[in-house]
Tab-separated table of C-alpha atoms and ligand atoms in Angstrom:
chain	number	residue	atom	x	y	z
V	29	MET	CA	23.960	3.646	27.815
V	30	ALA	CA	25.002	5.748	30.933
V	31	VAL	CA	28.649	6.700	31.039
V	32	GLN	CA	29.156	5.997	33.806
V	33	THR	CA	27.934	2.387	35.613
V	34	THR	CA	29.980	0.212	38.144
V	35	ARG	CA	27.815	-2.487	36.493
V	36	THR	CA	28.291	-4.744	34.070
V	37	VAL	CA	25.994	-4.909	30.217
V	38	GLU	CA	24.489	-7.981	31.441
V	39	GLU	CA	23.179	-6.775	34.936
V	40	LEU	CA	22.277	-3.560	33.502
V	41	GLU	CA	20.575	-6.299	30.844
V	42	ALA	CA	19.166	-7.542	34.288
V	43	TYR	CA	17.991	-4.571	35.539
V	44	CYS	CA	15.197	-3.783	31.854
V	45	ALA	CA	14.206	-6.672	32.300
V	46	ARG	CA	13.199	-6.153	35.719
V	47	LEU	CA	12.345	-2.978	35.051
V	48	ARG	CA	9.404	-4.332	32.075
V	49	ALA	CA	7.897	-6.963	34.262
V	50	ALA	CA	7.187	-4.070	36.610
V	51	GLY	CA	5.883	-1.273	33.557
V	52	LEU	CA	8.415	0.777	33.726
V	53	ASP	CA	11.252	2.135	31.333
V	54	ALA	CA	14.970	3.849	31.337
V	55	PRO	CA	15.825	5.545	28.035
V	56	TRP	CA	19.016	5.736	28.723
V	57	SER	CA	19.002	2.023	28.945
V	58	ARG	CA	19.129	2.682	25.444
V	59	PRO	CA	22.208	4.063	22.724
V	60	GLY	CA	21.101	8.215	21.563
V	61	PRO	CA	20.188	11.029	22.370
V	62	LEU	CA	16.872	10.656	24.823
V	63	ILE	CA	14.834	13.214	22.339
V	64	PRO	CA	16.439	12.245	18.851
V	65	PRO	CA	15.444	15.079	16.174
V	66	LYS	CA	12.716	13.376	14.030
V	67	PRO	CA	11.794	14.737	10.259
V	68	THR	CA	8.071	15.943	9.467
V	69	ALA	CA	6.415	12.246	7.912
V	70	THR	CA	5.710	15.336	4.993
V	71	GLN	CA	6.372	15.348	2.292
V	72	ALA	CA	6.699	18.205	-0.272
V	73	ARG	CA	4.808	17.629	-2.952
V	74	HIS	CA	2.396	19.276	-5.905
V	75	TRP	CA	-0.028	17.128	-7.982
V	76	ARG	CA	-1.171	18.770	-10.787
V	77	TRP	CA	-4.974	19.091	-11.820
V	78	ARG	CA	-4.423	17.918	-15.401
V	79	ASP	CA	-3.083	14.293	-13.361
V	80	ILE	CA	-6.228	14.359	-11.231
V	81	GLU	CA	-8.402	15.325	-13.604
V	82	PRO	CA	-9.657	12.215	-15.286
V	83	LEU	CA	-8.876	10.095	-12.654
V	84	LEU	CA	-11.473	12.051	-10.839
V	85	PHE	CA	-14.268	11.296	-13.437
V	86	GLU	CA	-13.157	7.688	-13.286
V	87	SER	CA	-14.030	7.242	-9.976
V	88	SER	CA	-17.650	7.295	-10.819
V	89	GLU	CA	-17.438	3.953	-12.841
V	90	TYR	CA	-16.345	2.145	-9.651
V	91	LEU	CA	-18.320	3.316	-6.946
V	92	SER	CA	-21.566	5.086	-6.236
V	93	PRO	CA	-22.224	7.050	-2.489
V	94	HIS	CA	-24.056	4.753	-0.199
V	95	ARG	CA	-24.693	3.898	2.632
V	96	GLY	CA	-21.348	2.017	4.368
V	97	ALA	CA	-18.789	3.325	2.341
V	98	GLU	CA	-20.410	7.033	2.090
V	99	ARG	CA	-18.467	9.516	-0.079
V	100	ARG	CA	-16.867	9.378	-3.587
V	101	VAL	CA	-13.872	10.776	-2.283
V	102	LEU	CA	-10.104	10.980	-3.531
V	103	ARG	CA	-8.365	11.785	-0.954
V	104	LEU	CA	-4.925	13.691	-1.757
V	105	HIS	CA	-1.784	11.373	-1.138
V	106	ASN	CA	1.421	11.717	0.021
V	107	PRO	CA	4.775	9.871	-0.335
V	108	GLY	CA	5.679	10.006	3.193
V	109	VAL	CA	2.055	9.849	5.567
V	110	PRO	CA	1.688	6.068	6.463
V	111	GLU	CA	-2.363	6.970	6.753
V	112	ARG	CA	-2.089	8.345	2.791
V	113	THR	CA	-3.138	11.941	3.866
V	114	VAL	CA	-1.999	14.848	2.638
V	115	ALA	CA	-0.174	15.293	5.784
V	116	HIS	CA	0.580	15.109	8.929
V	117	SER	CA	-1.750	16.824	10.307
V	118	LEU	CA	-5.078	16.783	7.972
V	119	VAL	CA	-7.082	15.408	5.104
V	120	LEU	CA	-7.592	16.585	1.707
V	121	ALA	CA	-10.157	14.847	-0.489
V	122	ILE	CA	-11.965	15.591	-3.502
V	123	GLN	CA	-16.199	15.169	-3.506
V	124	TYR	CA	-17.802	13.900	-6.829
V	125	LEU	CA	-20.825	13.329	-7.149
V	126	LEU	CA	-23.154	13.129	-10.649
V	127	PRO	CA	-26.556	14.642	-10.872
V	128	GLY	CA	-29.462	13.349	-8.826
V	129	GLU	CA	-26.421	11.875	-6.360
V	130	VAL	CA	-26.902	11.941	-2.846
V	131	ALA	CA	-24.130	11.012	0.032
V	132	PRO	CA	-25.954	9.915	2.893
V	133	ALA	CA	-26.587	12.164	6.055
V	134	HIS	CA	-23.774	11.104	8.509
V	135	ARG	CA	-21.867	12.802	11.357
V	136	HIS	CA	-18.763	12.351	13.103
V	137	SER	CA	-16.438	13.895	14.864
V	138	PRO	CA	-13.149	15.390	12.872
V	139	THR	CA	-13.957	18.994	11.623
V	140	ALA	CA	-14.940	19.346	7.704
V	141	ILE	CA	-14.519	22.842	6.164
V	142	ARG	CA	-15.360	22.801	1.857
V	143	PHE	CA	-14.988	25.092	-0.978
V	144	MET	CA	-16.845	24.180	-4.209
V	145	LEU	CA	-14.778	23.579	-7.488
V	146	HIS	CA	-16.952	22.582	-10.407
V	147	GLY	CA	-20.323	22.183	-10.885
V	148	GLU	CA	-23.989	24.317	-10.665
V	149	GLY	CA	-26.359	22.552	-8.556
V	150	ALA	CA	-24.440	20.634	-4.971
V	151	PHE	CA	-25.710	21.075	-1.219
V	152	THR	CA	-25.114	20.461	1.516
V	153	THR	CA	-27.246	20.787	4.532
V	154	VAL	CA	-25.158	20.962	8.214
V	155	ASP	CA	-26.732	20.238	10.954
V	156	GLY	CA	-30.924	21.442	9.313
V	157	GLN	CA	-29.205	24.115	7.115
V	158	LYS	CA	-29.204	23.502	3.751
V	159	CYS	CA	-25.905	25.311	2.159
V	160	ALA	CA	-26.163	26.023	-2.209
V	161	MET	CA	-22.307	25.285	-2.720
V	162	LYS	CA	-20.758	27.394	-5.703
V	163	PRO	CA	-17.383	27.262	-7.166
V	164	GLY	CA	-15.515	29.225	-4.471
V	165	ASP	CA	-18.140	29.054	-1.399
V	166	LEU	CA	-17.018	27.367	1.718
V	167	VAL	CA	-19.301	25.703	3.744
V	168	LEU	CA	-17.676	24.660	7.636
V	169	THR	CA	-19.297	21.251	9.226
V	170	PRO	CA	-18.071	21.734	12.613
V	171	GLY	CA	-16.984	18.121	14.008
V	172	MET	CA	-20.798	16.786	15.594
V	173	ALA	CA	-22.551	18.106	12.594
V	174	TRP	CA	-25.281	16.140	11.061
V	175	HIS	CA	-24.214	16.356	6.867
V	176	ASP	CA	-24.615	15.217	3.773
V	177	HIS	CA	-24.754	15.799	0.327
V	178	GLY	CA	-26.502	16.280	-3.086
V	179	ASN	CA	-26.376	17.123	-6.702
V	180	GLU	CA	-29.408	18.050	-7.384
V	181	GLY	CA	-27.314	20.135	-11.185
V	182	GLY	CA	-27.711	18.138	-13.988
V	183	LYS	CA	-23.712	17.914	-14.325
V	184	PRO	CA	-21.580	16.131	-12.267
V	185	VAL	CA	-19.788	18.429	-10.013
V	186	TYR	CA	-17.049	18.325	-7.497
V	187	TRP	CA	-15.928	20.169	-4.209
V	188	MET	CA	-12.845	19.390	-1.991
V	189	ASP	CA	-12.546	18.579	1.649
V	190	ILE	CA	-9.794	19.669	3.892
V	191	LEU	CA	-10.358	17.834	7.689
V	192	ASP	CA	-8.810	17.965	10.733
V	193	TRP	CA	-9.198	13.523	11.015
V	194	GLN	CA	-5.231	13.060	11.545
V	195	ILE	CA	-4.963	15.756	14.742
V	196	VAL	CA	-8.643	13.815	16.316
V	197	ARG	CA	-7.697	10.147	14.968
V	198	PHE	CA	-4.773	11.224	16.866
V	199	LEU	CA	-5.891	12.161	20.119
V	200	GLU	CA	-7.769	8.652	19.938
V	201	ASN	CA	-11.406	10.611	19.796
V	202	LEU	CA	-12.413	9.102	15.839
V	203	THR	CA	-15.493	8.916	16.339
V	204	PHE	CA	-18.692	8.402	13.134
V	205	GLU	CA	-22.466	8.248	13.662
V	206	PRO	CA	-25.131	7.254	10.907
V	207	TYR	CA	-28.663	9.585	10.321
V	208	PRO	CA	-31.590	7.240	10.625
V	209	ASP	CA	-32.106	8.826	6.656
V	210	GLU	CA	-30.161	9.153	4.297
V	211	GLN	CA	-31.077	12.753	3.783
V	212	GLN	CA	-31.777	15.115	7.060
V	213	PRO	CA	-34.763	18.191	5.776
V	214	ALA	CA	-33.916	20.924	5.675
V	215	LEU	CA	-35.586	23.852	7.863
V	216	ARG	CA	-33.643	27.435	8.065
V	217	SER	CA	-31.563	28.980	5.681
V	218	PRO	CA	-26.929	28.932	6.674
V	219	GLY	CA	-26.507	30.857	8.722
V	220	ARG	CA	-22.726	33.422	8.788
V	221	ASP	CA	-21.210	30.624	10.959
V	222	ILE	CA	-20.762	27.515	8.208
V	223	TYR	CA	-21.490	29.494	5.167
V	224	PHE	CA	-18.769	31.870	3.555
V	225	PRO	CA	-19.791	32.621	-0.331
V	226	TRP	CA	-17.457	33.336	-2.602
V	227	THR	CA	-18.893	36.757	-3.868
V	228	ASP	CA	-18.316	38.327	0.366
V	229	ALA	CA	-14.777	36.589	0.377
V	230	TYR	CA	-13.577	37.096	-3.350
V	231	ALA	CA	-14.216	41.027	-3.429
V	232	ALA	CA	-12.498	41.093	1.151
V	233	LEU	CA	-9.386	39.575	-1.277
V	234	LEU	CA	-8.901	42.948	-3.269
V	235	LYS	CA	-10.548	45.493	-1.018
V	236	ARG	CA	-7.943	44.148	1.728
V	237	ALA	CA	-5.225	43.941	-2.046
V	238	GLU	CA	-5.632	47.927	-1.769
V	239	GLN	CA	-3.532	48.136	1.328
V	240	ALA	CA	-0.044	47.154	2.265
V	241	PRO	CA	0.660	43.957	0.823
V	242	ASP	CA	2.694	41.129	3.095
V	243	PRO	CA	6.019	41.244	2.599
V	244	PHE	CA	5.680	36.983	2.997
V	245	ASP	CA	2.251	36.446	1.757
V	246	ASP	CA	1.971	39.479	-0.822
V	247	VAL	CA	-1.716	39.454	0.034
V	248	LEU	CA	-3.855	36.897	2.512
V	249	LEU	CA	-6.867	36.827	4.074
V	250	GLU	CA	-8.161	35.136	6.998
V	251	TYR	CA	-11.782	33.406	6.605
V	252	VAL	CA	-12.864	34.168	10.097
V	253	ASP	CA	-16.321	32.910	12.763
V	254	PRO	CA	-17.518	36.389	12.484
V	255	ALA	CA	-18.821	36.596	15.542
V	256	SER	CA	-15.654	36.076	17.725
V	257	GLY	CA	-13.346	37.290	15.054
V	258	SER	CA	-11.090	33.740	15.470
V	259	SER	CA	-10.164	31.821	12.639
V	260	LEU	CA	-12.396	28.907	11.667
V	261	ARG	CA	-11.919	26.777	13.816
V	262	PRO	CA	-9.244	25.484	16.731
V	263	THR	CA	-7.257	23.201	14.556
V	264	VAL	CA	-7.459	25.001	10.998
V	265	ALA	CA	-7.543	28.380	9.424
V	266	CYS	CA	-8.293	28.839	5.709
V	267	TYR	CA	-7.461	31.507	3.729
V	268	LEU	CA	-7.776	33.151	0.443
V	269	GLN	CA	-3.956	34.929	-1.794
V	270	LEU	CA	-3.303	37.022	-3.839
V	271	LEU	CA	-0.071	37.458	-5.525
V	272	ARG	CA	-0.673	40.415	-7.584
V	273	PRO	CA	1.506	40.504	-10.795
V	274	GLY	CA	4.849	40.479	-10.282
V	275	SER	CA	5.043	39.740	-7.853
V	276	ARG	CA	7.363	37.861	-5.600
V	277	THR	CA	7.254	36.631	-1.136
V	278	ARG	CA	10.502	36.288	0.899
V	279	ALA	CA	11.291	33.188	2.137
V	280	HIS	CA	10.205	32.174	5.320
V	281	ARG	CA	9.694	28.802	7.332
V	282	GLU	CA	6.499	28.703	9.377
V	283	THR	CA	7.103	25.517	12.244
V	284	SER	CA	2.640	25.069	10.807
V	285	THR	CA	1.865	23.080	7.525
V	286	ALA	CA	-0.389	24.242	4.484
V	287	VAL	CA	-2.174	22.583	2.170
V	288	TYR	CA	-3.189	24.625	-1.591
V	289	ARG	CA	-5.391	24.996	-4.144
V	290	VAL	CA	-5.591	27.383	-7.039
V	291	VAL	CA	-7.710	28.843	-7.806
V	292	ARG	CA	-6.810	31.303	-10.922
V	293	GLY	CA	-4.116	32.302	-12.607
V	294	ARG	CA	-0.016	31.116	-12.702
V	295	GLY	CA	2.994	31.066	-9.960
V	296	THR	CA	5.580	29.180	-9.088
V	297	THR	CA	5.871	28.158	-5.291
V	298	THR	CA	9.708	26.350	-4.212
V	299	VAL	CA	9.760	24.192	-0.710
V	300	ASP	CA	12.913	23.815	0.266
V	301	ASP	CA	14.786	23.177	-2.801
V	302	GLN	CA	11.773	22.167	-5.617
V	303	THR	CA	9.879	24.974	-7.365
V	304	PHE	CA	6.230	24.014	-8.501
V	305	GLU	CA	5.435	25.671	-11.257
V	306	TRP	CA	1.655	25.794	-10.658
V	307	GLU	CA	-1.852	26.625	-13.132
V	308	PRO	CA	-5.359	26.454	-11.285
V	309	GLY	CA	-7.098	23.368	-10.025
V	310	ASP	CA	-3.722	21.985	-9.039
V	311	PHE	CA	-2.764	21.325	-4.919
V	312	PHE	CA	0.250	21.114	-2.941
V	313	VAL	CA	1.870	21.492	0.282
V	314	ILE	CA	4.262	23.052	2.239
V	315	PRO	CA	5.039	20.529	5.262
V	316	PRO	CA	6.292	21.972	8.838
V	317	ARG	CA	9.799	24.355	8.653
V	318	ALA	CA	10.314	23.758	4.979
V	319	ARG	CA	11.973	26.494	3.548
V	320	HIS	CA	8.679	28.106	1.446
V	321	ALA	CA	8.783	31.682	-1.498
V	322	HIS	CA	5.914	32.605	-3.169
V	323	ALA	CA	6.247	33.854	-7.007
V	324	ASN	CA	3.312	35.860	-10.091
V	325	LEU	CA	5.797	36.067	-12.568
V	326	GLY	CA	2.863	36.897	-14.758
V	327	THR	CA	0.781	39.390	-15.936
V	328	GLU	CA	-2.478	38.107	-14.667
V	329	PRO	CA	-3.725	38.373	-11.391
V	330	ALA	CA	-3.285	34.676	-8.810
V	331	VAL	CA	-5.691	33.069	-6.598
V	332	LEU	CA	-4.804	30.285	-3.937
V	333	PHE	CA	-6.874	28.840	-1.098
V	334	THR	CA	-5.224	27.337	0.986
V	335	ALA	CA	-5.955	25.735	4.757
V	336	GLN	CA	-3.169	25.455	7.149
V	337	ASP	CA	-3.353	24.435	11.082
V	338	VAL	CA	-1.695	27.435	12.381
V	339	PRO	CA	-4.560	27.829	15.261
V	340	LEU	CA	-3.009	24.694	17.350
V	341	LEU	CA	-0.011	25.714	16.428
V	342	LYS	CA	-1.105	28.221	17.995
V	343	LEU	CA	-3.047	27.375	21.228
V	344	LEU	CA	0.631	25.094	22.399
V	345	ARG	CA	2.442	27.667	21.718
V	346	LEU	CA	4.475	25.645	19.277
V	347	TYR	CA	3.610	27.868	15.774
V	348	ARG	CA	6.857	30.131	14.838
V	349	MET	CA	8.204	31.799	11.952
V	350	GLU	CA	11.073	32.715	10.669
V	351	PRO	CA	12.282	34.754	7.251
V	352	ALA	CA	14.827	32.073	5.605
V	353	ASP	CA	16.494	34.660	2.520
L	4	LIG	C1	-15.951	12.404	5.229
L	4	LIG	O1	-16.915	12.337	5.601
L	4	LIG	C2	-16.113	13.558	4.465
L	4	LIG	O2	-18.999	14.148	5.251
L	4	LIG	C3	-15.737	14.437	3.117
L	4	LIG	O3	-18.251	14.483	2.998
L	4	LIG	C4	-14.135	13.320	3.086
L	4	LIG	C5	-12.253	12.234	3.611
L	4	LIG	C6	-12.100	11.317	4.368
L	4	LIG	C7	-12.795	10.533	5.902
L	4	LIG	C8	-14.385	10.542	5.542
L	4	LIG	C9	-17.794	13.798	4.176
L	4	LIG	C10	-13.912	12.089	3.840
L	4	LIG	C11	-14.495	12.235	4.679
C-alpha cells in the first residue's frame, strides 16, 4: 500500500472496487514490490537412461501410434514445470516406433528438432523430403511443415524430439492440423537446411577440437543453417559438445536454459549445489542463471548433444553469460 495517504483503508478498498468495475488495476494497492523476484520454474535435473529405457520399451504395450494420439512419446517431466515439460521453454520427448509402425502425418506451429538415438530404418518425411535417420542424425521440422515418421527396419527405433512448444503456447499461437492421409508422398531428397547427418557434424566437431578450447564449454560447435549461418531456429539452437579427457570447464551462469543428452562417454556436470554423474544416454537440464561447470576426468572423450533457448534470449537482448568461479 502507498506509504503516504490521506485516505483510510476502507476508502482505498472502495476505490479499488471502482477501479475493478472500470477494468483497471492499481498494483501499488497490494503489499510487496512492483516487480517481485521470481525463481525459475525449471529445476536442475538428471534423468538416467537405465531408468528410462525399460519404461520406454513398455510404452508400446499401452499405445500404438494412430490418428488422434498421433505419437508414442515419453516427455521428460521437470517437477517444477506445471505443463510437465523438461523446462519452462522447451519440450524434450523420446519417440519409440516398432518395426512397420507409422506415426501419422500432421503439422503444427511449434518447431521440432529430432536427434536420432537408436536403431536402423527410421525415417521422417518433412514437406515431401524423406530423411533416413541414423543414430546421431539431426532432422529439423520447422513450424507448419508436414511431417510423418516410420520404422522400415526389423527392430524398434527411438529418437529424441526437442520442441519450442512452450514458447509458442505462451504466445497463444498453438495450432495443429492432421494431414488428409496417414503418410505424405516422398517427393525429393532432403535439403541441407533440414538434414544434418552425424558423420558431417561429428567430423566438424573433431576439426573444431584442433582449435583452442573454450574455457567454459571446452569444445562446442553449433548446428547452423548452411545458407545464412544462423541458429537452426530463432527460438532454439543446437550444439555438439566435446569434453576432452581431463577437461574441467570454468563455472559460469547464463540467462538461457539448456537440455543435454549424453551421446558417448562419462563425466560430471555441477549445477548450483548438485553434481550429476552422467553416462551414455542420460539427460540433464540446466535452468537459467544456475551456476554450472562440466568435467571429464576420465580417459575417453565425452560427447554431448545440447539444445538451448539462446537465440530467443539474444533476439530479446536478454542473453547474458558471466563467469562464476
Ligand atoms: C509431436 O507432434 C511430435 O510430431 C513429437 O513427432 C513430440 C511432443 C509433444 C507434443 C507433440 C512429432 C511431441 C509432439
